[in-house]
């Protein structure tokens, strides 16, 4: 299967326009001719590296996260494709229940074993083994597809088992996915051959899932996207985007919870308590500029991926905006302190 066929699954205009916050030189790039075997995506969040010129040059960053380059609209759930077990229920009800089951479905994806073939090619289907269970597991609980994600910053293809209907309900470019691949109409990003049958009856938990190629700008932000679509927890997302503050030099009151950053203190209380975002930015300014920049690159990567997938969730964008604002504030404060120290030394 060629991965160039996925132009229909992600807006290339949106993806490349999303690089405007950092210059094209600052975005990590890889040799597209390198042959690297695909790998199963890790659920662990890793910080992207910084290019050498970012470490040794001055760049200008916006204080606020820019809005998407084009208006984002929600998926029309009435157009989603349901399998036989779900088609009699209202689509909005089905999607709502799927999202409530999100944490359990995420566990099912991380527990699914992908049998990755040797070599650089994945093929139209991938053999997978689901966790064993004493009781029959409804199909809706099991992953239905494998995303083969190619990114601008990695030579490796990331393999992510997903629940197609859950992703389809959030991302317009992926709205063709369903929990039942057999019921889907033909699509350029879906295999053109029928799904192989199970090899033997002695392996009831092993199935072949259709592979869907997908291009996203940032491989480092892929776990963040996956966790968000399944958990939709702004506080958890924010904790992944921000570094931990350094330990205080002397005993101090506990740092404000990340939840308060997402729900600012009412105006009545603002006079008696400092803004929590400013307090956290002040605390984070004690970290190195490299650490702060790496987290900003991670937020930028998440922003790029959200634009490419056309995710319109207000809570997602609010959490990204809060994280960017805190990091930008920390960098600005650190820069002011260094400038003041330099001025004092010279005088």
Short mmCIF file of C-alpha atoms in Angstrom, two decimals:
data_model
loop_
_atom_site.label_atom_id
_atom_site.label_comp_id
_atom_site.label_asym_id
_atom_site.label_seq_id
_atom_site.Cartn_x
_atom_site.Cartn_y
_atom_site.Cartn_z
CA UNK A 1 0.00 0.00 0.00
CA UNK A 2 1.36 3.42 -0.88
CA UNK A 3 0.98 6.14 1.71
CA UNK A 4 0.68 8.91 -0.88
CA UNK A 5 -2.94 7.79 -1.34
CA UNK A 6 -4.02 9.50 1.84
CA UNK A 7 -4.39 13.01 0.51
CA UNK A 8 -8.12 12.50 1.10
CA UNK A 9 -7.62 11.78 4.80
CA UNK A 10 -5.92 14.99 5.88
CA UNK A 11 -5.99 18.47 4.51
CA UNK A 12 -2.51 19.11 3.17
CA UNK A 13 -3.29 22.82 2.99
CA UNK A 14 -4.23 22.91 6.67
CA UNK A 15 -1.31 20.73 7.67
CA UNK A 16 1.33 22.85 6.04
CA UNK A 17 -0.34 26.13 6.93
CA UNK A 18 -0.13 24.99 10.53
CA UNK A 19 3.64 25.41 10.40
CA UNK A 20 3.35 29.21 10.36
CA UNK A 21 4.10 29.70 14.07
CA UNK A 22 7.57 28.23 13.75
CA UNK A 23 9.56 28.70 10.58
CA UNK A 24 9.89 25.73 8.26
CA UNK A 25 13.53 25.51 9.27
CA UNK A 26 12.60 25.05 12.91
CA UNK A 27 10.39 22.05 12.24
CA UNK A 28 12.25 18.78 12.54
CA UNK A 29 12.48 17.01 9.22
CA UNK A 30 13.59 13.59 8.10
CA UNK A 31 15.00 12.06 4.97
CA UNK A 32 11.95 10.87 3.06
CA UNK A 33 14.06 8.32 1.20
CA UNK A 34 15.08 6.51 4.38
CA UNK A 35 13.63 3.02 4.65
CA UNK A 36 12.49 2.39 8.20
CA UNK A 37 10.27 -0.38 9.49
CA UNK A 38 6.93 0.72 10.94
CA UNK A 39 6.57 0.68 14.70
CA UNK A 40 3.68 0.45 17.11
CA UNK A 41 2.90 3.87 18.55
CA UNK A 42 3.71 4.28 22.23
CA UNK A 43 1.14 5.73 24.62
CA UNK A 44 3.95 7.54 26.48
CA UNK A 45 4.30 11.25 25.81
CA UNK A 46 7.80 12.21 24.61
CA UNK A 47 9.14 15.72 24.05
CA UNK A 48 10.34 16.54 20.53
CA UNK A 49 13.99 17.53 20.11
CA UNK A 50 15.02 21.03 19.12
CA UNK A 51 16.92 21.74 15.95
CA UNK A 52 20.38 23.22 16.54
CA UNK A 53 19.51 26.64 15.09
CA UNK A 54 16.59 26.98 17.52
CA UNK A 55 18.98 26.59 20.43
CA UNK A 56 21.36 29.23 19.14
CA UNK A 57 19.13 31.87 17.57
CA UNK A 58 16.37 34.27 18.50
CA UNK A 59 12.85 33.56 17.29
CA UNK A 60 9.60 35.45 17.66
CA UNK A 61 6.59 33.56 19.02
CA UNK A 62 3.02 34.80 19.46
CA UNK A 63 1.81 35.29 23.02
CA UNK A 64 -1.43 33.53 22.15
CA UNK A 65 -2.02 30.38 20.14
CA UNK A 66 -3.29 31.40 16.69
CA UNK A 67 -6.73 30.36 15.54
CA UNK A 68 -6.94 27.60 12.90
CA UNK A 69 -6.23 28.77 9.33
CA UNK A 70 -9.78 27.84 8.36
CA UNK A 71 -13.10 27.47 10.14
CA UNK A 72 -13.60 24.06 11.73
CA UNK A 73 -17.01 22.40 11.69
CA UNK A 74 -18.31 19.46 13.66
CA UNK A 75 -18.90 16.08 12.05
CA UNK A 76 -22.49 15.48 10.94
CA UNK A 77 -23.20 12.40 13.05
CA UNK A 78 -26.25 11.59 10.92
CA UNK A 79 -23.90 10.74 8.04
CA UNK A 80 -21.81 8.28 10.06
CA UNK A 81 -21.93 4.61 9.17
CA UNK A 82 -23.09 2.24 11.92
CA UNK A 83 -22.95 -1.54 12.03
CA UNK A 84 -25.98 -3.80 12.36
CA UNK A 85 -25.86 -3.82 16.17
CA UNK A 86 -26.10 -0.03 16.39
CA UNK A 87 -27.99 1.21 13.33
CA UNK A 88 -31.42 1.09 15.02
CA UNK A 89 -30.32 3.57 17.74
CA UNK A 90 -30.10 7.35 17.23
CA UNK A 91 -26.61 8.23 16.05
CA UNK A 92 -26.15 11.00 18.59
CA UNK A 93 -27.02 8.57 21.37
CA UNK A 94 -24.53 6.01 20.03
CA UNK A 95 -21.70 8.54 19.81
CA UNK A 96 -22.47 9.89 23.28
CA UNK A 97 -22.26 6.42 24.77
CA UNK A 98 -19.04 5.65 22.88
CA UNK A 99 -17.44 8.75 24.35
CA UNK A 100 -18.54 7.76 27.84
CA UNK A 101 -16.82 4.42 27.24
CA UNK A 102 -13.72 6.22 25.96
CA UNK A 103 -11.31 5.31 28.80
CA UNK A 104 -12.29 1.63 28.54
CA UNK A 105 -11.93 1.73 24.76
CA UNK A 106 -8.49 3.32 25.13
CA UNK A 107 -7.47 0.42 27.35
CA UNK A 108 -8.64 -1.95 24.60
CA UNK A 109 -6.41 -0.21 22.06
CA UNK A 110 -3.32 -0.30 24.27
CA UNK A 111 -3.99 -3.98 25.06
CA UNK A 112 -4.28 -4.96 21.39
CA UNK A 113 -1.22 -6.78 20.04
CA UNK A 114 -0.29 -5.85 16.48
CA UNK A 115 1.63 -8.44 14.48
CA UNK A 116 3.85 -6.12 12.44
CA UNK A 117 5.29 -7.79 9.33
CA UNK A 118 9.01 -7.38 8.61
CA UNK A 119 10.09 -4.73 6.15
CA UNK A 120 8.90 -1.19 5.41
CA UNK A 121 5.50 -2.13 3.93
CA UNK A 122 2.47 -2.67 6.12
CA UNK A 123 -0.03 -4.03 3.62
CA UNK A 124 -3.79 -3.43 3.40
CA UNK A 125 -4.58 -5.47 6.52
CA UNK A 126 -2.76 -6.16 9.77
CA UNK A 127 -3.14 -9.21 11.98
CA UNK A 128 -4.01 -8.31 15.58
CA UNK A 129 -4.68 -10.22 18.76
CA UNK A 130 -7.22 -8.86 21.21
CA UNK A 131 -6.97 -9.47 24.96
CA UNK A 132 -8.50 -12.76 26.05
CA UNK A 133 -11.85 -12.62 27.81
CA UNK A 134 -14.01 -15.19 29.57
CA UNK A 135 -17.17 -13.68 28.11
CA UNK A 136 -17.90 -12.56 24.54
CA UNK A 137 -16.87 -8.96 23.96
CA UNK A 138 -19.20 -6.77 21.85
CA UNK A 139 -17.56 -5.66 18.63
CA UNK A 140 -17.98 -2.00 19.56
CA UNK A 141 -15.43 -2.45 22.37
CA UNK A 142 -12.72 -3.74 20.03
CA UNK A 143 -10.53 -1.68 17.68
CA UNK A 144 -11.80 -1.72 14.10
CA UNK A 145 -8.91 -0.20 12.15
CA UNK A 146 -5.17 0.44 12.32
CA UNK A 147 -3.98 3.93 11.47
CA UNK A 148 -0.60 3.96 9.69
CA UNK A 149 0.58 7.49 10.49
CA UNK A 150 3.37 9.14 8.53
CA UNK A 151 4.70 12.40 9.94
CA UNK A 152 6.94 15.21 8.81
CA UNK A 153 9.26 14.73 11.80
CA UNK A 154 9.80 10.96 11.68
CA UNK A 155 10.96 8.42 9.12
CA UNK A 156 8.96 5.70 10.84
CA UNK A 157 5.32 4.91 10.24
CA UNK A 158 3.38 4.82 13.52
CA UNK A 159 0.79 2.06 13.86
CA UNK A 160 -2.20 2.88 16.06
CA UNK A 161 -5.19 0.55 16.59
CA UNK A 162 -8.33 2.68 16.82
CA UNK A 163 -12.10 2.50 17.14
CA UNK A 164 -13.08 3.85 13.75
CA UNK A 165 -16.49 5.23 14.72
CA UNK A 166 -15.06 7.19 17.66
CA UNK A 167 -12.45 8.87 15.45
CA UNK A 168 -14.97 9.39 12.65
CA UNK A 169 -17.28 11.29 15.02
CA UNK A 170 -14.53 13.81 15.83
CA UNK A 171 -12.57 14.28 12.60
CA UNK A 172 -14.31 15.21 9.32
CA UNK A 173 -11.43 13.83 7.19
CA UNK A 174 -11.89 10.45 8.92
CA UNK A 175 -15.70 10.47 8.94
CA UNK A 176 -15.76 7.55 6.49
CA UNK A 177 -14.58 5.15 9.22
CA UNK A 178 -17.03 2.85 10.98
CA UNK A 179 -17.04 0.23 13.70
CA UNK A 180 -17.85 -2.32 10.99
CA UNK A 181 -15.45 -2.10 8.02
CA UNK A 182 -17.51 -4.60 6.01
CA UNK A 183 -20.43 -2.14 5.85
CA UNK A 184 -18.38 0.77 4.57
CA UNK A 185 -18.65 1.94 0.97
CA UNK A 186 -15.43 2.04 -1.06
CA UNK A 187 -13.03 4.83 -0.16
CA UNK A 188 -9.56 5.69 -1.53
CA UNK A 189 -8.01 5.23 1.92
CA UNK A 190 -9.56 1.82 2.59
CA UNK A 191 -8.28 -1.55 1.33
CA UNK A 192 -9.70 -2.57 -2.02
CA UNK A 193 -9.57 -6.29 -1.24
CA UNK A 194 -11.88 -8.19 1.15
CA UNK A 195 -10.73 -8.73 4.70
CA UNK A 196 -8.97 -12.10 5.18
CA UNK A 197 -10.84 -14.62 7.25
CA UNK A 198 -9.46 -15.90 10.52
CA UNK A 199 -6.85 -18.55 9.96
CA UNK A 200 -8.18 -21.13 12.42
CA UNK A 201 -10.94 -21.49 14.97
CA UNK A 202 -8.28 -22.00 17.64
CA UNK A 203 -7.38 -18.31 17.45
CA UNK A 204 -10.71 -16.59 18.10
CA UNK A 205 -9.09 -13.37 19.33
CA UNK A 206 -6.90 -12.86 16.23
CA UNK A 207 -8.35 -10.80 13.39
CA UNK A 208 -7.15 -8.78 10.42
CA UNK A 209 -7.88 -5.07 10.72
CA UNK A 210 -7.89 -2.73 7.71
CA UNK A 211 -4.92 -0.36 7.59
CA UNK A 212 -5.76 3.30 6.97
CA UNK A 213 -2.79 5.49 5.95
CA UNK A 214 -2.77 8.97 7.46
CA UNK A 215 -0.42 11.93 7.19
CA UNK A 216 0.02 14.17 10.23
CA UNK A 217 2.61 16.90 10.85
CA UNK A 218 3.81 15.76 14.30
CA UNK A 219 4.51 12.20 15.44
CA UNK A 220 5.24 13.42 18.98
CA UNK A 221 1.71 14.81 19.35
CA UNK A 222 -0.01 11.62 18.14
CA UNK A 223 -0.34 10.12 21.67
CA UNK A 224 -1.90 13.40 22.81
CA UNK A 225 -4.50 13.24 20.04
CA UNK A 226 -5.25 9.61 20.84
CA UNK A 227 -5.66 10.26 24.57
CA UNK A 228 -7.84 13.29 23.93
CA UNK A 229 -10.26 11.53 21.60
CA UNK A 230 -10.75 8.73 24.12
CA UNK A 231 -10.71 10.61 27.43
CA UNK A 232 -11.54 14.25 26.60
CA UNK A 233 -9.91 15.40 29.83
CA UNK A 234 -8.64 19.01 29.58
CA UNK A 235 -6.75 18.76 32.89
CA UNK A 236 -4.95 15.57 31.79
CA UNK A 237 -4.05 17.15 28.46
CA UNK A 238 -2.75 20.27 30.15
CA UNK A 239 -0.58 18.24 32.51
CA UNK A 240 0.99 16.54 29.47
CA UNK A 241 1.68 19.83 27.70
CA UNK A 242 3.27 21.69 30.63
CA UNK A 243 6.51 20.82 32.45
CA UNK A 244 6.53 20.29 36.19
CA UNK A 245 7.56 23.43 38.09
CA UNK A 246 10.96 23.26 39.80
CA UNK A 247 10.89 22.54 43.54
CA UNK A 248 10.61 25.72 45.63
CA UNK A 249 13.73 26.99 47.36
CA UNK A 250 11.75 27.32 50.57
CA UNK A 251 8.43 25.97 51.82
CA UNK A 252 5.55 27.54 49.98
CA UNK A 253 1.86 27.02 49.46
CA UNK A 254 0.91 24.29 46.97
CA UNK A 255 0.99 25.32 43.34
CA UNK A 256 -2.42 25.99 41.78
CA UNK A 257 -4.12 22.98 40.26
CA UNK A 258 -4.17 22.73 36.50
CA UNK A 259 -7.95 22.52 36.62
CA UNK A 260 -8.08 26.15 37.82
CA UNK A 261 -6.20 27.23 34.72
CA UNK A 262 -9.03 25.85 32.63
CA UNK A 263 -11.66 27.44 34.89
CA UNK A 264 -10.27 30.83 36.00
CA UNK A 265 -11.11 32.28 39.42
CA UNK A 266 -14.36 34.27 39.38
CA UNK A 267 -13.95 38.04 39.16
CA UNK A 268 -15.06 38.46 42.79
CA UNK A 269 -12.05 36.49 44.00
CA UNK A 270 -9.48 37.86 41.57
CA UNK A 271 -8.67 40.84 43.78
CA UNK A 272 -7.56 38.59 46.63
CA UNK A 273 -5.75 35.90 44.63
CA UNK A 274 -3.22 36.27 41.78
CA UNK A 275 -4.09 34.84 38.36
CA UNK A 276 -3.08 31.19 38.42
CA UNK A 277 -1.76 31.24 34.85
CA UNK A 278 0.63 34.06 35.74
CA UNK A 279 1.69 32.29 38.92
CA UNK A 280 2.51 29.12 37.02
CA UNK A 281 4.31 31.05 34.28
CA UNK A 282 6.42 32.74 36.95
CA UNK A 283 7.26 29.37 38.49
CA UNK A 284 8.10 27.77 35.13
CA UNK A 285 10.37 30.68 34.19
CA UNK A 286 12.98 29.12 36.48
CA UNK A 287 13.30 26.22 34.02
CA UNK A 288 15.76 26.29 31.14
CA UNK A 289 14.71 27.92 27.90
CA UNK A 290 15.41 24.61 26.13
CA UNK A 291 12.86 22.81 28.33
CA UNK A 292 10.25 25.50 27.77
CA UNK A 293 10.86 25.54 24.01
CA UNK A 294 10.54 21.76 23.73
CA UNK A 295 7.14 21.94 25.41
CA UNK A 296 6.13 24.77 23.08
CA UNK A 297 7.13 22.63 20.09
CA UNK A 298 4.94 19.86 21.52
CA UNK A 299 1.97 22.25 21.82
CA UNK A 300 2.68 23.46 18.30
CA UNK A 301 2.70 19.86 17.04
CA UNK A 302 -0.63 19.19 18.72
CA UNK A 303 -1.99 22.37 17.13
CA UNK A 304 -0.80 21.18 13.71
CA UNK A 305 -2.37 17.74 14.13
CA UNK A 306 -5.64 19.21 15.38
CA UNK A 307 -5.78 21.44 12.31
CA UNK A 308 -5.00 18.53 9.97
CA UNK A 309 -7.72 16.37 11.56
CA UNK A 310 -10.08 19.37 11.69
CA UNK A 311 -10.89 18.79 15.36
CA UNK A 312 -13.40 21.43 16.43
CA UNK A 313 -13.65 20.60 20.14
CA UNK A 314 -13.66 23.88 22.09
CA UNK A 315 -12.21 22.26 25.23
CA UNK A 316 -9.25 20.93 23.24
CA UNK A 317 -8.50 24.35 21.78
CA UNK A 318 -8.94 26.04 25.14
CA UNK A 319 -6.48 23.65 26.83
CA UNK A 320 -3.93 24.17 24.04
CA UNK A 321 -4.36 27.93 24.31
CA UNK A 322 -3.85 27.89 28.07
CA UNK A 323 -0.71 25.75 27.75
CA UNK A 324 0.75 28.00 25.04
CA UNK A 325 0.00 31.15 27.03
CA UNK A 326 1.65 29.80 30.17
CA UNK A 327 4.77 28.68 28.29
CA UNK A 328 5.01 31.94 26.33
CA UNK A 329 4.63 33.87 29.58
CA UNK A 330 7.36 31.81 31.23
CA UNK A 331 9.75 32.40 28.32
CA UNK A 332 8.98 36.13 28.30
CA UNK A 333 9.59 36.43 32.03
CA UNK A 334 12.84 34.48 31.73
CA UNK A 335 13.97 36.77 28.92
CA UNK A 336 13.17 39.89 30.96
CA UNK A 337 15.08 38.56 33.96
CA UNK A 338 18.14 37.77 31.84
CA UNK A 339 18.00 41.21 30.23
CA UNK A 340 17.76 42.86 33.65
CA UNK A 341 20.71 40.83 34.94
CA UNK A 342 22.79 41.73 31.89
CA UNK A 343 21.97 45.43 32.28
CA UNK A 344 22.88 45.35 35.97
CA UNK A 345 26.18 43.61 35.26
CA UNK A 346 27.15 46.09 32.54
CA UNK A 347 26.33 49.08 34.73
#
